[in-house]
Coordinates of C-alpha atoms in Angstrom, one line a residue:
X1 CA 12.0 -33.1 -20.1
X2 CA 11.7 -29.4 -20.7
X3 CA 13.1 -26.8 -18.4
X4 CA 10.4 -24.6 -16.7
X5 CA 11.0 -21.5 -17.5
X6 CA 11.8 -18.3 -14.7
X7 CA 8.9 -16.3 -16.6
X8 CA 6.7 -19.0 -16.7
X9 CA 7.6 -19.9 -12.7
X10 CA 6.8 -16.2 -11.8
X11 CA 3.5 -16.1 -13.5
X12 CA 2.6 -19.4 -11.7
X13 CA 3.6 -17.2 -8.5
X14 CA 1.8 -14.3 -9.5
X15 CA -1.6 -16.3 -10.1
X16 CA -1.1 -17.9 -7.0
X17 CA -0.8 -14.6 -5.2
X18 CA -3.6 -13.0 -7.1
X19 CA -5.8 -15.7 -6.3
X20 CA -5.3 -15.7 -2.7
X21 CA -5.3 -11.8 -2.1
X22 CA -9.0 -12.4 -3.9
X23 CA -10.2 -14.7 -1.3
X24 CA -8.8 -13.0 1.5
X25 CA -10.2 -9.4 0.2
X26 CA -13.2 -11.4 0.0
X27 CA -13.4 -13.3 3.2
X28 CA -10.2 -12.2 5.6
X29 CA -7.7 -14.6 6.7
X30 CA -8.8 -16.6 8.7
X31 CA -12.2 -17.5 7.5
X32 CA -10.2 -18.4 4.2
X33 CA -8.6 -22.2 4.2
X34 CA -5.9 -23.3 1.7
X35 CA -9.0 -25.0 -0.1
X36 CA -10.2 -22.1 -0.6
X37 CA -7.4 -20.9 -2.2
X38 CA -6.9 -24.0 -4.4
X39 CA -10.5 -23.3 -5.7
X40 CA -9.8 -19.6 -6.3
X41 CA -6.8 -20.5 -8.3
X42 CA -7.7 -23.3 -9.8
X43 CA -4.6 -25.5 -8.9
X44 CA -4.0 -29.0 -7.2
X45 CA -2.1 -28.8 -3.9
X46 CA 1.3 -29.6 -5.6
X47 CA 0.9 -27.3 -7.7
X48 CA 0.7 -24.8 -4.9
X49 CA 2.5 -25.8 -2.6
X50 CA 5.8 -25.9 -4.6
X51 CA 5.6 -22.0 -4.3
X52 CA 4.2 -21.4 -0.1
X53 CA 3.9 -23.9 2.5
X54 CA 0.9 -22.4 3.5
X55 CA -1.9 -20.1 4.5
X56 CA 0.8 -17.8 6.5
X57 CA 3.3 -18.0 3.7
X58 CA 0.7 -16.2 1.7
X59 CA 0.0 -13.9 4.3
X60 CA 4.0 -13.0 4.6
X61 CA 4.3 -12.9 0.5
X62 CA 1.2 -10.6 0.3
X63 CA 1.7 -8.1 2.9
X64 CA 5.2 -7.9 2.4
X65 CA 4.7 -7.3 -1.6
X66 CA 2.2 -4.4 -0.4
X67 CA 4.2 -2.6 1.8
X68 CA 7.5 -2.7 -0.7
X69 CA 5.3 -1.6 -3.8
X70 CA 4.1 1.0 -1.6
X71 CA 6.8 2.6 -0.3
X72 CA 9.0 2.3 -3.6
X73 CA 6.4 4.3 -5.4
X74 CA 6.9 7.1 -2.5
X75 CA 10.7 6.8 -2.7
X76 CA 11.2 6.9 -6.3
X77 CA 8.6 10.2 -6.4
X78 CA 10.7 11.6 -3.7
X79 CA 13.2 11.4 -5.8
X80 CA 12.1 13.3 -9.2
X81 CA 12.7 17.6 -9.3
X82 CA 11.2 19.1 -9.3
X83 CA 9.2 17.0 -6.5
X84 CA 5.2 16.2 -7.1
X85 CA 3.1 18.5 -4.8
X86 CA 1.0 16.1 -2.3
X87 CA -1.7 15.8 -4.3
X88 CA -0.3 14.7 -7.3
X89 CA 1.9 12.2 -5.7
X90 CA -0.8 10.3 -3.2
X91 CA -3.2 10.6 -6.9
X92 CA -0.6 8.7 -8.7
X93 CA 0.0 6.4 -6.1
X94 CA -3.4 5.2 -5.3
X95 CA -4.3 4.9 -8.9
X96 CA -1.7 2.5 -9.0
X97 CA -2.6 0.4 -6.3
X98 CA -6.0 0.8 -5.2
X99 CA -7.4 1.0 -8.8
X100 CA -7.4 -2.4 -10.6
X101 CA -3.8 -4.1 -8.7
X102 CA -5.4 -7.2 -7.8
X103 CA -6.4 -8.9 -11.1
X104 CA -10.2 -10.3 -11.0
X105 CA -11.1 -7.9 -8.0
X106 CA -13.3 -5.4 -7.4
X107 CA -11.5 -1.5 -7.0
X108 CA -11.6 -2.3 -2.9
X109 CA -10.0 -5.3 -2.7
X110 CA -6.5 -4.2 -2.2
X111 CA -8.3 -1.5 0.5
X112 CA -9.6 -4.2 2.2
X113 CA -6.3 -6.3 2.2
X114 CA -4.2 -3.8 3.4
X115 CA -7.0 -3.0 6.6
X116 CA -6.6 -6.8 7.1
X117 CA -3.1 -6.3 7.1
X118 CA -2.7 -4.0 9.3
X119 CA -4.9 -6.2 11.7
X120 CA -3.1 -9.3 11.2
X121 CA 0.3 -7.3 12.4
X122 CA -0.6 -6.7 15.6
X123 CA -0.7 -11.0 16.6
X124 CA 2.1 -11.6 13.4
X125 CA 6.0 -10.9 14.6
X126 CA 7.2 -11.3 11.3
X127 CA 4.4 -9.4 9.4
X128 CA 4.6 -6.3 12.1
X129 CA 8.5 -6.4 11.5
X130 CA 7.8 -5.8 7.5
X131 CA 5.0 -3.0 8.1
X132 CA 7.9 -1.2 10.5
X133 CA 10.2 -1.7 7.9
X134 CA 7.6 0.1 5.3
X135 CA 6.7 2.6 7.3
X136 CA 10.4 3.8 8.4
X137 CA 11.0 4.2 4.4
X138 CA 8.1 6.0 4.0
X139 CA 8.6 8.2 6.6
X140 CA 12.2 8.7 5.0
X141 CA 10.8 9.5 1.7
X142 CA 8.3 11.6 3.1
X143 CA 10.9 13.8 4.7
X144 CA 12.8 13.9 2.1
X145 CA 9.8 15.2 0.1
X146 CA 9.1 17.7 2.5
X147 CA 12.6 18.9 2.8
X148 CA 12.5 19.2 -1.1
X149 CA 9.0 21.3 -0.6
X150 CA 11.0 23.7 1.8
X151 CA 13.7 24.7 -0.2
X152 CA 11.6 25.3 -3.2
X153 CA 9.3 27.7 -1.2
X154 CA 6.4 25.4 -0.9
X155 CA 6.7 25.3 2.2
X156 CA 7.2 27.2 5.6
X157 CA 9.9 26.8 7.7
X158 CA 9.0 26.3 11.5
X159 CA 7.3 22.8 11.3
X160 CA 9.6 20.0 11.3
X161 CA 10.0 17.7 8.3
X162 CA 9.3 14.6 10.2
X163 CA 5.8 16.0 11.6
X164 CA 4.6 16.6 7.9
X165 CA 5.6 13.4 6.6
X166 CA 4.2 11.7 9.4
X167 CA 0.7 13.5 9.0
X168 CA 0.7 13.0 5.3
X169 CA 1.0 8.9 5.8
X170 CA -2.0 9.2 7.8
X171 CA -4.0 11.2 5.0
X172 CA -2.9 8.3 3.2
X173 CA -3.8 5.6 5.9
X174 CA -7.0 7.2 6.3
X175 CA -7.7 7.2 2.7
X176 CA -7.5 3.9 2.1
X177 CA -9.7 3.2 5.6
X178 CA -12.2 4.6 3.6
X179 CA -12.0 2.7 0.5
X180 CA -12.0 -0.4 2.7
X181 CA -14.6 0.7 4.8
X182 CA -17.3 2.6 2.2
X183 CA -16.3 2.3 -1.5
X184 CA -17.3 5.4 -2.8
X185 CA -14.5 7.7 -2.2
X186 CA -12.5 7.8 -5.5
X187 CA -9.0 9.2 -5.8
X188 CA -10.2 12.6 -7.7
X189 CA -11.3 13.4 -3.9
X190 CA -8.5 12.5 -2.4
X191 CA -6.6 15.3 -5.0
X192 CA -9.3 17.9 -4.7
X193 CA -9.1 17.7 -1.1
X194 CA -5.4 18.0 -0.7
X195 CA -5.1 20.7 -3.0
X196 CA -8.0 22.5 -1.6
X197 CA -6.3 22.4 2.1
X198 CA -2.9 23.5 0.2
X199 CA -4.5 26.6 -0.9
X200 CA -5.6 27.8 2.5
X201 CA -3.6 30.3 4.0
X202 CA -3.1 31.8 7.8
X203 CA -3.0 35.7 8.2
X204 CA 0.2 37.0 8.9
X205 CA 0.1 37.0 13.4
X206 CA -2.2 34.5 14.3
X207 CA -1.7 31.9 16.6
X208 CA -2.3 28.3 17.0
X209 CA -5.8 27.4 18.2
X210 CA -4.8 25.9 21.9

């Protein structure tokens, strides 16, 4: 008998995943069985089941896939020079994974995964350890990013690095809230909006409202 192929294996995987991340965009987790799953891909259970055990194997593969994809995008950006400005970095990113990274889906599917995500975190050990892990690298990258903005005068000096980063996540969490939660917020707004706060400017004496 022939040997299976490695590609062959990892496209089996990679329809599996796909598959699943459509029915739970579609449905959430737990309203989604393994049945449903088999349907979506089109698969007997053997088939399957060779590559997770079940429903909360998928979970684990899913999420964890998201938050490394994520934050590798962030640390290899963080790592060109000169570094992308905020808006061009968070543009490039989402295109990549909001737009068209789940194949079969609608453009909010992935949105919609990562909200239910996030949810499934705060019951999951295992999944909240991942999205820790993601966010700590992100952060990382971020301040890295921000440390690069500094020294090539994009940025002033009396706010620290770790503040911005963290902020600029949030832009990012928030974004993708609204993709989730709406559907009509595309990433050109995202860009326009950034740059448009990057342009402002405070007169020379002012103080912090507060």
């Amino acid at each position: 008998m022939a040997r299976v192929s490695q590609e062959h294996l990892d496209a089996r995987r990679r329809q599996i995943l796909d598959g699943a991340a459509r029915c739970f965009a579609r449905n959430g987790f737990h309203a989604t069985s393994m049945q449903d799953v088999l349907a979506e891909v089109g698969l007997s259970a053997g088939a399957v089941y060779r590559y997770f055990r079940g429903k909360e194997e998928l979970i684990g593969a899913i999420a964890t896939e998201a938050f490394a994809g994520i934050r590798g995008a962030f640390e290899e950006a963080s790592r060109a020079t000169p570094p992308p400005t905020p808006d061009v970095l968070l543009g490039a990113v989402f295109r990549l994974f909001l737009e068209e990274r789940i194949e079969g889906a609608d453009r909010q599917a992935f949105a919609r995964l990562i909200i239910q995500v996030w949810t499934e975190t705060l019951r999951n050990e295992r999944l909240a350890g991942a999205l820790s892990e993601g966010y700590d690298g992100m952060r990382v990258a971020w301040t890295r990013l921000v440390t690069a903005y500094r020294e090539n005068g994009l940025l002033r000096a009396d706010v620290p690095s770790d503040h911005v980063a963290r902020t600029l996540i949030a832009t990012a969490q928030g974004f993708i809230a609204q993709q989730a939660l709406f559907g009509d917020v595309s990433v050109e707004v995202l860009e326009d909006g950034l740059r448009g706060l990057m342009s402002m400017s405070v007169p020379e004496g002012d103080a912090p409202i507060g």
